[in-house]
Amino acid sequence: MQKNNTQSNCLTSFLFCNKKGNLLFCLLACFLFARADKYPKNTDIDVRHYAFKILLSDNNNEISASATIRILFLKAGINNFRLDLVNLKDSLKGKGMIVESVEEGKSKTSFTHQNNALIVSLTSPVTKDEEREFTLQYHGIPLAGLLIGPDKNGDRGFFSMNWPNQARNWLPSVDNPYDKATSEFMITAPAYYQVISNGLKIEETDLKDNQRLTHWKQSVPVSVWLFVLGVAKYSVKYEGEFMGKSIQTWVYAKEREAGFYDFGDMTQKSLRFFSQYVGPYAYEKLANIEAAHVGGGMESSSAILYDEKLYKGTANRGMNNIVVHEIAHQWFGNAVTESSWDDVWLSEGFATYFTLLFNEHNYGREDFVSGLLEAKKRVFDFYKKNPSYAIVFDNTAEIKDVTTSQTYQKGAWILHMLRNLMGDEAFQKGIQSYYHRYMNANATTTDFRNEMEKASGKDLKPFFAQWLYKGGNIILKAKWSYDAVSKMVNIDLAQIQNDGFVFDTPIEIGVYQEGKILPILQTIQLNVLQKRFSIPANAKPDKLSIDPRTILLAQWELEEEK
């Protein structure tokens, strides 16, 4: 699929820009689209579990750690495997990891560590479906991934930020979304810190020299970018339970009251809504956590980090939206994870749309439509500079960021249009089926389409091809007039976008008659650049409108011909 996507996008770009007569620009555009995932996937192994023991100190920023990794070998005869781990380089100003030793079971084994890849040799070839365990001893100062330094109050803290491929800076791992594993973190740190991570806390023990060991374990598999660690002087509030699972708030001790206030009952409400609309919550708890260096929210599984700058201590709709968005990710992105960054919209587009759906449920239809219109504006603002950008294309975190505003807002709009095409009942049925089938696993856009086709009984390939696999946006220009003799409303409708794409889409026209608040809806199918349509009307309408129900991602001008 990746190769076909690249060829399709590359060909589209080449044909369009070649009309402009600039061959060099065309070739450059084709090259830019050809961003096949550079990550060296190894589908012959499956990491089953990571156990990290990490010593943190206030004397310096170096971590001293071990990682015990259990691997299932899916193919016989393998004699080595690869893990991601950024190695120490002079050019990185002394930051990076040094591996001291690797053991397979209780036997030392050889390894190489260069170019940020740790290649571990096996003591003997494996058989198919054999599990083996490896323990690595390592140390170093993280370049990224684990951010160590002062929070906004000047207090020291340790905060993970693994998105999208930064876990490799401090955790030896398969640092790509396709591989999911359970995990545990055993953190030794000064006793005045509180430690939060994924899953359930299974041990907290005070040690000598004013040190404390805190052990968290997550028994649900996730991709490593969803591993989380927060170490700071926290106040912790237990907000109750949802379906027997603890809801917690972790905020800096210095702003205990304001931090606790910010979350209110939004967590309970959104957990209840998503569980009813989509399916069961996957994880052992849900903790909302204040953290430095986050930049918005980070949807780590069961333990969500929020930028310390967001905390206001007053009713804050912006903060509420972020909380709901990150909780939506626990279903989409976390439990159901995209198989590759090509399909990152399955995470961000879904979380954005399901935030809007929650707002529709919680605040009403008007609020929902307002959110859609704001999202549309952002889509078209981005489109002005990136007219050929496609949502699904060969993508890789090994080169640059994997998301744009299109991934979020246009992804959300595509789901909204799909919901209208399928109908509310079939859409929800498909979402539930998709979640049930791929919960705690990985999925592709094709997997999602298949589930929605089963739920709707419709062939959705044309819809997905048009809205996800090619770029462009719809811009319409329309004029209308009324013919009293034929009693027809004549509409000249044109697609005027100059991005090289022609859309085939139904367009709703609202016909407003005197004394009636709601319009008479007429649907026309536009599949060419320009076409005249006629709609019967016994009298001249007061006015016409395009897309009165807000179900089409488009911009337009509409005027009456005098």
Coordinates of C-alpha atoms in Angstrom, one line a residue:
M1 CA 0.0 0.0 0.0
Q2 CA 2.8 2.4 0.8
K3 CA 4.3 2.1 -2.6
N4 CA 1.0 2.6 -4.4
N5 CA 0.3 5.7 -2.3
T6 CA 3.6 7.2 -3.2
Q7 CA 3.1 6.5 -6.9
S8 CA -0.4 7.9 -6.8
N9 CA 0.5 11.2 -5.0
C10 CA 3.7 11.5 -7.0
L11 CA 1.8 11.1 -10.3
T12 CA -0.9 13.5 -9.3
S13 CA 1.6 16.1 -8.4
F14 CA 3.6 15.6 -11.5
L15 CA 0.6 15.8 -13.9
F16 CA -0.7 19.0 -12.2
C17 CA 2.5 20.9 -11.9
N18 CA 3.7 19.9 -15.4
K19 CA 0.9 21.9 -16.8
K20 CA 2.7 24.9 -15.4
G21 CA 5.7 24.0 -17.5
N22 CA 8.2 23.7 -14.7
L23 CA 9.8 20.3 -15.0
L24 CA 12.3 20.8 -12.1
F25 CA 9.5 21.9 -9.8
C26 CA 7.5 18.8 -10.8
L27 CA 10.3 16.4 -10.1
L28 CA 10.9 18.1 -6.7
A29 CA 7.2 17.8 -5.8
C30 CA 7.4 14.1 -6.8
F31 CA 10.4 13.6 -4.6
L32 CA 8.8 15.3 -1.6
F33 CA 5.8 13.0 -1.8
A34 CA 8.1 9.9 -1.9
R35 CA 8.6 9.8 1.8
A36 CA 8.3 6.1 2.3
D37 CA 8.7 5.1 5.9
K38 CA 12.4 4.9 6.6
Y39 CA 12.0 2.8 9.8
P40 CA 13.5 -0.7 9.4
K41 CA 10.6 -2.8 10.6
N42 CA 11.3 -6.3 11.6
T43 CA 8.0 -8.2 11.5
D44 CA 9.9 -11.5 12.4
I45 CA 10.0 -10.4 16.1
D46 CA 7.4 -9.2 18.5
V47 CA 8.4 -7.5 21.7
R48 CA 6.1 -8.8 24.4
H49 CA 7.2 -6.9 27.5
Y50 CA 9.6 -4.2 28.6
A51 CA 10.8 -3.8 32.3
F52 CA 12.9 -0.7 33.0
K53 CA 14.8 0.0 36.1
I54 CA 15.9 3.6 36.2
L55 CA 17.9 5.5 38.8
L56 CA 17.3 9.3 38.8
S57 CA 19.5 11.8 40.6
D58 CA 19.4 15.5 41.5
N59 CA 23.2 15.6 41.3
N60 CA 23.2 15.5 37.5
N61 CA 21.0 14.6 34.5
E62 CA 22.4 11.2 33.8
I63 CA 20.2 8.2 34.2
S64 CA 21.5 4.8 35.1
A65 CA 19.3 2.0 33.9
S66 CA 18.6 -1.5 33.0
A67 CA 16.0 -2.9 30.5
T68 CA 14.7 -6.4 30.6
I69 CA 13.0 -7.2 27.3
R70 CA 11.0 -10.3 26.4
I71 CA 10.8 -11.1 22.7
L72 CA 8.8 -13.6 20.7
F73 CA 10.6 -14.7 17.6
L74 CA 8.1 -15.4 14.8
K75 CA 10.6 -17.0 12.5
A76 CA 13.2 -19.7 13.0
G77 CA 16.9 -19.2 12.4
I78 CA 17.2 -15.5 13.5
N79 CA 20.6 -14.8 15.0
N80 CA 20.3 -11.1 15.9
F81 CA 17.8 -8.3 16.3
R82 CA 17.7 -4.5 16.3
L83 CA 16.6 -2.1 19.0
D84 CA 16.5 1.7 18.8
L85 CA 18.7 3.5 21.2
V86 CA 20.4 6.9 20.6
N87 CA 24.1 6.4 21.2
L88 CA 26.6 8.9 22.7
K89 CA 28.1 11.1 20.1
D90 CA 30.5 14.1 20.4
S91 CA 28.2 16.1 18.1
L92 CA 25.4 15.7 20.6
K93 CA 27.3 17.6 23.3
G94 CA 27.8 14.5 25.5
K95 CA 24.2 13.3 25.3
G96 CA 23.1 9.8 24.4
M97 CA 23.3 6.3 25.9
I98 CA 26.2 4.0 26.5
V99 CA 25.4 0.3 26.7
E100 CA 27.5 -1.5 29.2
S101 CA 26.4 -5.1 28.7
V102 CA 23.7 -7.3 27.3
E103 CA 22.6 -10.7 28.7
E104 CA 20.5 -13.3 27.1
G105 CA 19.0 -15.1 30.1
K106 CA 22.0 -15.4 32.3
S107 CA 24.6 -15.5 29.6
K108 CA 26.4 -12.4 28.2
T109 CA 26.0 -11.9 24.5
S110 CA 27.7 -9.6 22.0
F111 CA 26.2 -6.4 20.5
T112 CA 27.1 -3.4 18.4
H113 CA 25.7 0.1 19.1
Q114 CA 26.2 2.7 16.4
N115 CA 24.0 5.0 14.3
N116 CA 21.4 4.9 17.1
A117 CA 20.8 1.2 16.5
L118 CA 21.6 -1.5 19.0
I119 CA 22.2 -4.9 17.3
V120 CA 22.1 -7.8 19.7
S121 CA 23.5 -11.2 18.8
L122 CA 21.7 -14.3 20.0
T123 CA 23.7 -17.0 21.8
S124 CA 22.1 -19.6 19.5
P125 CA 19.6 -19.5 16.7
V126 CA 15.9 -19.5 17.7
T127 CA 13.1 -21.8 16.8
K128 CA 9.8 -20.4 15.5
D129 CA 7.5 -18.9 18.2
E130 CA 10.2 -19.1 20.8
E131 CA 10.4 -16.5 23.5
R132 CA 13.7 -15.2 25.0
E133 CA 14.6 -12.6 27.5
F134 CA 17.4 -10.0 27.3
T135 CA 18.7 -7.6 29.9
L136 CA 20.6 -4.5 29.0
Q137 CA 22.7 -2.3 31.4
Y138 CA 23.1 1.3 30.1
H139 CA 23.5 4.9 31.2
G140 CA 23.7 8.4 29.8
I141 CA 22.1 11.8 29.5
P142 CA 19.0 11.8 27.3
L143 CA 19.1 14.1 24.3
A144 CA 15.3 14.1 24.2
G145 CA 12.4 11.8 25.2
L146 CA 13.0 12.3 29.0
L147 CA 13.1 16.0 29.7
I148 CA 15.0 16.9 32.9
G149 CA 15.0 20.4 34.4
P150 CA 13.0 23.0 36.1
D151 CA 9.2 23.4 35.9
K152 CA 7.5 26.8 35.8
N153 CA 8.0 27.2 39.5
G154 CA 11.7 26.5 39.2
D155 CA 11.4 23.1 40.8
R156 CA 13.2 20.2 39.2
G157 CA 11.3 17.4 37.5
F158 CA 11.6 14.5 35.0
F159 CA 8.9 14.3 32.3
S160 CA 8.7 11.9 29.3
M161 CA 7.9 13.2 25.8
N162 CA 8.2 10.2 23.5
W163 CA 6.1 11.4 20.6
P164 CA 6.5 10.4 17.9
N165 CA 9.9 8.5 18.0
Q166 CA 11.8 10.0 20.9
A167 CA 11.6 7.0 23.3
R168 CA 14.8 5.8 21.7
N169 CA 16.6 8.6 23.4
W170 CA 16.3 6.9 26.8
L171 CA 14.6 3.6 26.3
P172 CA 16.0 0.7 24.2
S173 CA 13.0 -0.3 22.2
V174 CA 11.2 -0.9 18.9
D175 CA 10.3 2.8 18.6
N176 CA 7.6 2.6 15.9
P177 CA 3.8 2.3 16.3
Y178 CA 3.5 -1.1 14.7
D179 CA 5.0 -3.0 17.7
K180 CA 3.0 -3.0 21.0
A181 CA 4.1 -4.4 24.3
T182 CA 3.2 -4.4 28.0
S183 CA 5.6 -2.5 30.3
E184 CA 6.7 -1.7 33.8
F185 CA 8.8 1.1 35.2
M186 CA 10.8 0.7 38.5
I187 CA 12.0 4.2 39.4
T188 CA 14.5 5.0 42.1
A189 CA 14.5 8.7 42.9
P190 CA 14.9 11.1 45.9
A191 CA 12.0 10.4 48.3
Y192 CA 10.6 13.9 48.1
Y193 CA 9.4 13.2 44.5
Q194 CA 6.2 11.4 43.5
V195 CA 6.4 9.1 40.5
I196 CA 3.6 8.4 38.0
S197 CA 3.7 6.0 35.0
N198 CA 1.4 3.7 33.0
G199 CA -0.8 1.2 34.6
L200 CA -1.1 0.3 38.3
K201 CA 1.3 1.2 41.1
I202 CA 2.3 -2.1 42.6
E203 CA 5.1 -1.0 45.0
E204 CA 6.4 2.1 46.8
T205 CA 9.2 1.5 49.2
D206 CA 11.5 3.9 51.0
L207 CA 15.1 3.0 50.7
K208 CA 18.3 4.1 52.5
D209 CA 19.9 7.5 51.8
N210 CA 16.4 9.2 51.4
Q211 CA 15.6 7.3 48.2
R212 CA 12.3 5.8 47.2
L213 CA 11.5 3.0 44.8
T214 CA 8.2 3.3 42.9
H215 CA 7.1 0.5 40.6
W216 CA 4.3 0.9 38.0
K217 CA 3.1 -1.9 35.7
Q218 CA 0.9 -1.8 32.7
S219 CA -0.6 -5.1 31.6
V220 CA -2.2 -3.8 28.3
P221 CA 0.1 -3.6 25.3
V222 CA 0.8 -0.2 23.7
S223 CA 3.3 1.3 21.3
V224 CA 6.4 2.7 23.1
W225 CA 5.6 6.3 22.3
L226 CA 2.7 5.9 24.8
F227 CA 5.0 5.0 27.7
V228 CA 5.0 7.8 30.3
L229 CA 7.0 9.0 33.2
G230 CA 6.4 12.0 35.4
V231 CA 8.6 12.6 38.5
A232 CA 8.0 15.8 40.5
K233 CA 6.8 17.2 43.8
Y234 CA 3.1 16.3 43.2
S235 CA -0.1 16.6 45.0
V236 CA -2.4 13.6 44.1
K237 CA -6.1 13.6 44.2
Y238 CA -8.2 10.4 43.8
E239 CA -11.3 11.6 41.9
G240 CA -13.2 8.3 42.3
E241 CA -13.6 5.5 39.9
F242 CA -15.0 4.7 36.5
M243 CA -16.1 1.1 36.0
G244 CA -13.9 0.1 38.9
K245 CA -10.9 2.0 37.5
S246 CA -9.2 4.8 39.5
I247 CA -9.4 8.4 38.2
Q248 CA -6.6 10.5 39.5
T249 CA -5.3 14.1 39.2
W250 CA -1.5 14.8 39.7
V251 CA -0.6 18.5 39.9
Y252 CA 2.4 20.4 41.3
A253 CA 2.1 20.7 45.1
K254 CA 2.5 24.5 44.8
E255 CA -0.7 24.9 42.9
R256 CA -2.8 22.1 44.4
E257 CA -6.2 23.9 44.5
A258 CA -6.0 25.4 41.0
G259 CA -4.7 22.3 39.4
F260 CA -7.4 20.1 40.9
Y261 CA -10.1 22.5 39.9
D262 CA -9.1 22.5 36.2
F263 CA -10.3 18.9 35.6
G264 CA -13.7 19.0 37.5
D265 CA -16.1 16.3 36.2
M266 CA -15.0 16.4 32.6
T267 CA -13.0 13.2 32.9
Q268 CA -15.9 11.2 34.2
K269 CA -18.3 12.6 31.6
S270 CA -16.0 11.9 28.6
L271 CA -15.1 8.4 29.9
R272 CA -18.8 7.6 30.1
F273 CA -19.6 9.0 26.7
F274 CA -16.7 7.3 24.8
S275 CA -17.4 4.0 26.6
Q276 CA -21.0 4.1 25.5
Y277 CA -20.4 5.4 22.0
V278 CA -17.3 3.4 21.1
G279 CA -16.5 0.5 23.5
P280 CA -14.9 -0.3 26.8
Y281 CA -12.0 1.7 28.3
A282 CA -8.8 -0.4 27.8
Y283 CA -6.6 0.6 30.7
E284 CA -6.2 0.1 34.5
K285 CA -6.6 3.7 35.5
L286 CA -6.8 7.2 34.1
A287 CA -4.5 9.9 35.6
N288 CA -4.4 13.6 34.4
I289 CA -0.9 14.9 35.1
E290 CA 0.6 18.4 35.1
A291 CA 4.0 18.4 33.4
A292 CA 6.7 20.7 32.0
H293 CA 7.8 20.8 28.4
V294 CA 4.7 19.1 27.0
G295 CA 3.1 21.7 24.7
G296 CA -0.6 21.0 24.9
G297 CA -1.5 17.5 25.9
M298 CA 0.2 14.1 25.5
E299 CA -2.1 11.1 25.4
S300 CA 0.1 8.5 27.0
S301 CA -1.9 5.4 27.8
S302 CA -3.7 5.6 31.2
A303 CA -1.6 8.6 32.3
I304 CA -2.1 11.8 30.3
L305 CA 0.4 14.7 30.5
Y306 CA -0.8 18.3 30.2
D307 CA 1.3 21.4 29.7
E308 CA 1.8 23.3 33.0
K309 CA 0.9 26.6 31.2
L310 CA -2.7 25.4 30.7
Y311 CA -3.6 25.4 34.4
K312 CA -5.8 28.4 35.2
G313 CA -7.8 27.4 38.3
T314 CA -11.0 28.7 36.7
A315 CA -13.7 27.3 34.4
N316 CA -11.8 27.0 31.1
R317 CA -13.4 25.7 27.9
G318 CA -10.1 25.5 26.1
M319 CA -8.7 23.2 28.8
N320 CA -11.9 21.1 28.8
N321 CA -11.4 20.5 25.0
I322 CA -7.8 19.4 25.5
V323 CA -8.8 17.0 28.3
V324 CA -11.6 15.5 26.2
H325 CA -9.3 15.2 23.1
E326 CA -6.6 13.4 25.1
I327 CA -9.1 11.1 26.7
A328 CA -10.5 10.3 23.2
H329 CA -7.0 9.2 22.3
Q330 CA -7.2 6.4 24.8
W331 CA -9.6 4.8 22.3
F332 CA -8.1 6.1 19.1
G333 CA -4.3 6.1 18.9
N334 CA -3.8 4.2 22.1
A335 CA -6.1 1.2 22.1
V336 CA -6.4 1.1 18.3
T337 CA -3.1 2.3 17.0
E338 CA -2.2 3.2 13.4
S339 CA 0.1 0.5 11.9
S340 CA 2.4 3.2 10.5
W341 CA 2.6 7.0 10.4
D342 CA 0.9 6.9 7.0
D343 CA -2.3 6.5 8.8
V344 CA -1.8 8.9 11.7
W345 CA -5.2 10.5 11.0
L346 CA -6.6 7.3 12.6
S347 CA -5.3 8.8 15.8
E348 CA -5.5 12.6 15.5
G349 CA -8.4 13.0 13.1
F350 CA -10.5 10.6 15.3
A351 CA -9.6 12.3 18.6
T352 CA -10.5 15.7 17.0
Y353 CA -13.9 14.5 15.7
F354 CA -14.8 12.6 18.8
T355 CA -14.1 15.7 20.9
L356 CA -16.6 17.5 18.6
L357 CA -19.1 14.6 19.1
F358 CA -18.7 14.8 22.9
N359 CA -19.3 18.5 22.7
E360 CA -22.4 17.9 20.7
H361 CA -23.6 15.5 23.4
N362 CA -22.6 17.8 26.3
Y363 CA -23.3 21.3 25.0
G364 CA -25.7 20.8 22.0
R365 CA -25.8 20.9 18.2
E366 CA -25.0 24.6 17.9
D367 CA -21.7 24.1 19.8
F368 CA -20.9 21.1 17.5
V369 CA -21.5 23.1 14.4
S370 CA -19.4 26.0 15.7
G371 CA -16.5 23.5 16.2
L372 CA -16.9 22.2 12.7
L373 CA -16.8 25.7 11.2
E374 CA -13.7 26.6 13.2
A375 CA -12.1 23.3 12.0
K376 CA -13.0 24.1 8.4
K377 CA -11.3 27.5 8.6
R378 CA -8.1 25.8 9.7
V379 CA -8.3 23.3 6.9
F380 CA -8.6 26.1 4.3
D381 CA -5.9 28.2 5.9
F382 CA -3.5 25.3 5.6
Y383 CA -4.8 24.5 2.1
K384 CA -3.7 27.9 0.7
K385 CA -0.1 27.0 1.1
N386 CA -0.4 23.2 0.6
P387 CA -3.1 22.6 -2.1
S388 CA -2.0 19.0 -2.9
Y389 CA -1.6 17.7 0.6
A390 CA -3.2 14.3 1.1
I391 CA -4.2 12.8 4.5
V392 CA -2.9 9.3 3.8
F393 CA 0.5 9.1 2.1
D394 CA 3.9 7.5 2.7
N395 CA 4.9 9.2 6.0
T396 CA 7.8 8.7 8.4
A397 CA 8.9 10.1 11.7
E398 CA 12.5 9.3 10.7
I399 CA 12.5 12.5 8.6
K400 CA 10.2 15.1 10.0
D401 CA 7.0 15.7 12.0
V402 CA 4.2 13.3 11.0
T403 CA 1.2 15.5 11.6
T404 CA -0.2 18.8 10.3
S405 CA -3.4 20.6 10.9
Q406 CA -4.9 18.7 8.0
T407 CA -4.4 15.4 10.0
Y408 CA -6.5 16.8 12.8
Q409 CA -9.1 19.1 11.3
K410 CA -9.5 17.7 7.8
G411 CA -9.4 14.2 9.3
A412 CA -12.2 15.1 11.6
W413 CA -14.3 16.6 8.7
I414 CA -13.8 13.4 6.7
L415 CA -15.3 11.4 9.6
H416 CA -18.2 13.9 9.7
M417 CA -18.9 13.5 6.0
L418 CA -18.6 9.8 6.4
R419 CA -21.2 9.8 9.2
N420 CA -23.6 11.8 7.0
L421 CA -23.0 9.4 4.1
M422 CA -23.6 6.3 6.2
G423 CA -26.2 7.6 8.7
D424 CA -25.8 8.0 12.4
E425 CA -26.8 4.4 13.3
A426 CA -24.5 2.7 10.8
F427 CA -21.7 5.1 11.5
Q428 CA -21.7 4.2 15.2
K429 CA -22.1 0.5 14.5
G430 CA -19.0 0.7 12.3
I431 CA -17.0 2.6 14.9
Q432 CA -17.9 0.0 17.5
S433 CA -17.0 -2.9 15.2
Y434 CA -13.7 -1.3 14.2
Y435 CA -12.8 -0.7 17.9
H436 CA -13.8 -4.2 19.0
R437 CA -11.8 -5.8 16.3
Y438 CA -8.6 -3.8 16.6
M439 CA -8.6 -2.9 20.4
N440 CA -5.1 -3.3 21.8
A441 CA -3.8 -3.9 18.2
N442 CA -2.9 -2.0 15.1
A443 CA -5.0 -0.9 12.1
T444 CA -4.8 0.7 8.8
T445 CA -7.1 3.0 6.9
T446 CA -8.1 0.1 4.8
D447 CA -9.0 -1.9 7.9
F448 CA -11.2 1.0 9.0
R449 CA -12.9 1.3 5.6
N450 CA -13.7 -2.4 5.6
E451 CA -15.5 -2.2 8.9
M452 CA -17.5 0.8 7.8
E453 CA -18.5 -0.9 4.6
K454 CA -19.7 -3.9 6.6
A455 CA -21.8 -1.6 8.8
S456 CA -23.3 0.4 6.0
G457 CA -23.6 -2.0 3.2
K458 CA -22.0 0.7 0.9
D459 CA -19.0 0.7 -1.3
L460 CA -16.9 3.4 0.4
K461 CA -13.8 3.0 -1.8
P462 CA -14.7 6.1 -3.9
F463 CA -15.3 8.2 -0.8
F464 CA -12.0 7.2 0.8
A465 CA -10.0 7.6 -2.5
Q466 CA -11.3 11.1 -3.0
W467 CA -11.0 12.5 0.5
L468 CA -8.0 10.6 2.0
Y469 CA -5.7 9.5 -0.8
K470 CA -5.6 12.7 -2.8
G471 CA -5.3 16.3 -2.0
G472 CA -7.3 19.4 -2.9
N473 CA -10.4 21.1 -1.5
I474 CA -13.7 22.1 -2.9
I475 CA -14.3 25.8 -3.7
L476 CA -17.6 26.6 -5.3
K477 CA -19.1 29.6 -7.2
A478 CA -22.8 29.5 -7.8
K479 CA -25.4 31.8 -9.3
W480 CA -29.2 31.2 -9.2
S481 CA -32.3 32.7 -10.9
Y482 CA -36.0 31.9 -10.9
D483 CA -37.9 31.3 -14.1
A484 CA -41.6 32.1 -13.3
V485 CA -42.8 30.5 -16.6
S486 CA -41.3 27.1 -16.1
K487 CA -41.4 27.5 -12.3
M488 CA -37.8 26.4 -11.9
V489 CA -34.9 27.6 -9.9
N490 CA -31.9 27.5 -12.2
I491 CA -28.5 27.1 -10.6
D492 CA -25.1 27.5 -12.3
L493 CA -22.6 25.7 -10.1
A494 CA -18.9 25.6 -10.7
Q495 CA -15.8 24.1 -8.9
I496 CA -13.3 26.9 -9.1
Q497 CA -10.4 25.4 -7.1
N498 CA -7.2 25.7 -9.1
D499 CA -5.4 22.7 -7.4
G500 CA -5.9 20.3 -10.3
F501 CA -8.5 18.1 -8.5
V502 CA -12.2 17.7 -9.5
F503 CA -14.5 16.3 -6.9
D504 CA -17.6 14.1 -7.3
T505 CA -19.8 15.0 -4.4
P506 CA -23.5 15.5 -3.4
I507 CA -24.3 19.1 -2.5
E508 CA -27.3 20.1 -0.5
I509 CA -29.2 23.3 -1.5
G510 CA -31.5 24.9 0.9
V511 CA -34.5 26.6 -0.7
Y512 CA -36.2 29.1 1.6
Q513 CA -39.8 30.1 1.0
E514 CA -41.7 33.0 2.6
G515 CA -42.9 32.3 6.1
K516 CA -41.0 29.1 6.5
I517 CA -38.0 28.9 9.0
L518 CA -36.5 25.7 7.7
P519 CA -35.4 25.3 4.1
I520 CA -36.6 22.7 1.6
L521 CA -33.5 20.5 1.0
Q522 CA -32.5 19.6 -2.5
T523 CA -29.5 17.4 -3.2
I524 CA -27.6 17.7 -6.5
Q525 CA -24.6 15.7 -7.6
L526 CA -21.7 17.7 -8.9
N527 CA -19.0 15.6 -10.7
V528 CA -17.7 18.1 -13.3
L529 CA -16.1 21.5 -13.1
Q530 CA -19.3 23.3 -14.1
K531 CA -23.0 22.4 -14.5
R532 CA -26.5 23.9 -14.6
F533 CA -29.2 22.4 -12.3
S534 CA -32.9 23.1 -12.2
I535 CA -35.1 22.7 -9.1
P536 CA -38.9 22.9 -9.2
A537 CA -40.4 25.7 -7.1
N538 CA -44.0 27.1 -7.3
A539 CA -42.8 30.5 -6.3
K540 CA -39.6 32.4 -6.3
P541 CA -37.6 31.5 -3.1
D542 CA -36.7 34.2 -0.6
K543 CA -33.2 32.9 -0.8
L544 CA -30.9 29.9 -1.4
S545 CA -28.1 28.5 0.7
I546 CA -25.4 25.9 0.1
D547 CA -24.9 23.1 2.7
P548 CA -27.4 24.4 5.3
R549 CA -26.9 21.3 7.5
T550 CA -23.0 21.8 7.6
I551 CA -22.1 18.4 6.2
L552 CA -19.7 19.3 3.3
L553 CA -16.1 20.4 3.6
A554 CA -16.1 23.2 1.0
Q555 CA -16.1 27.0 0.6
W556 CA -18.4 28.9 -1.7
E557 CA -19.8 32.1 -3.1
L558 CA -23.6 32.1 -3.9
E559 CA -25.4 35.0 -5.4
E560 CA -28.7 35.7 -7.2
E561 CA -28.6 36.8 -10.8
K562 CA -30.7 39.9 -11.2

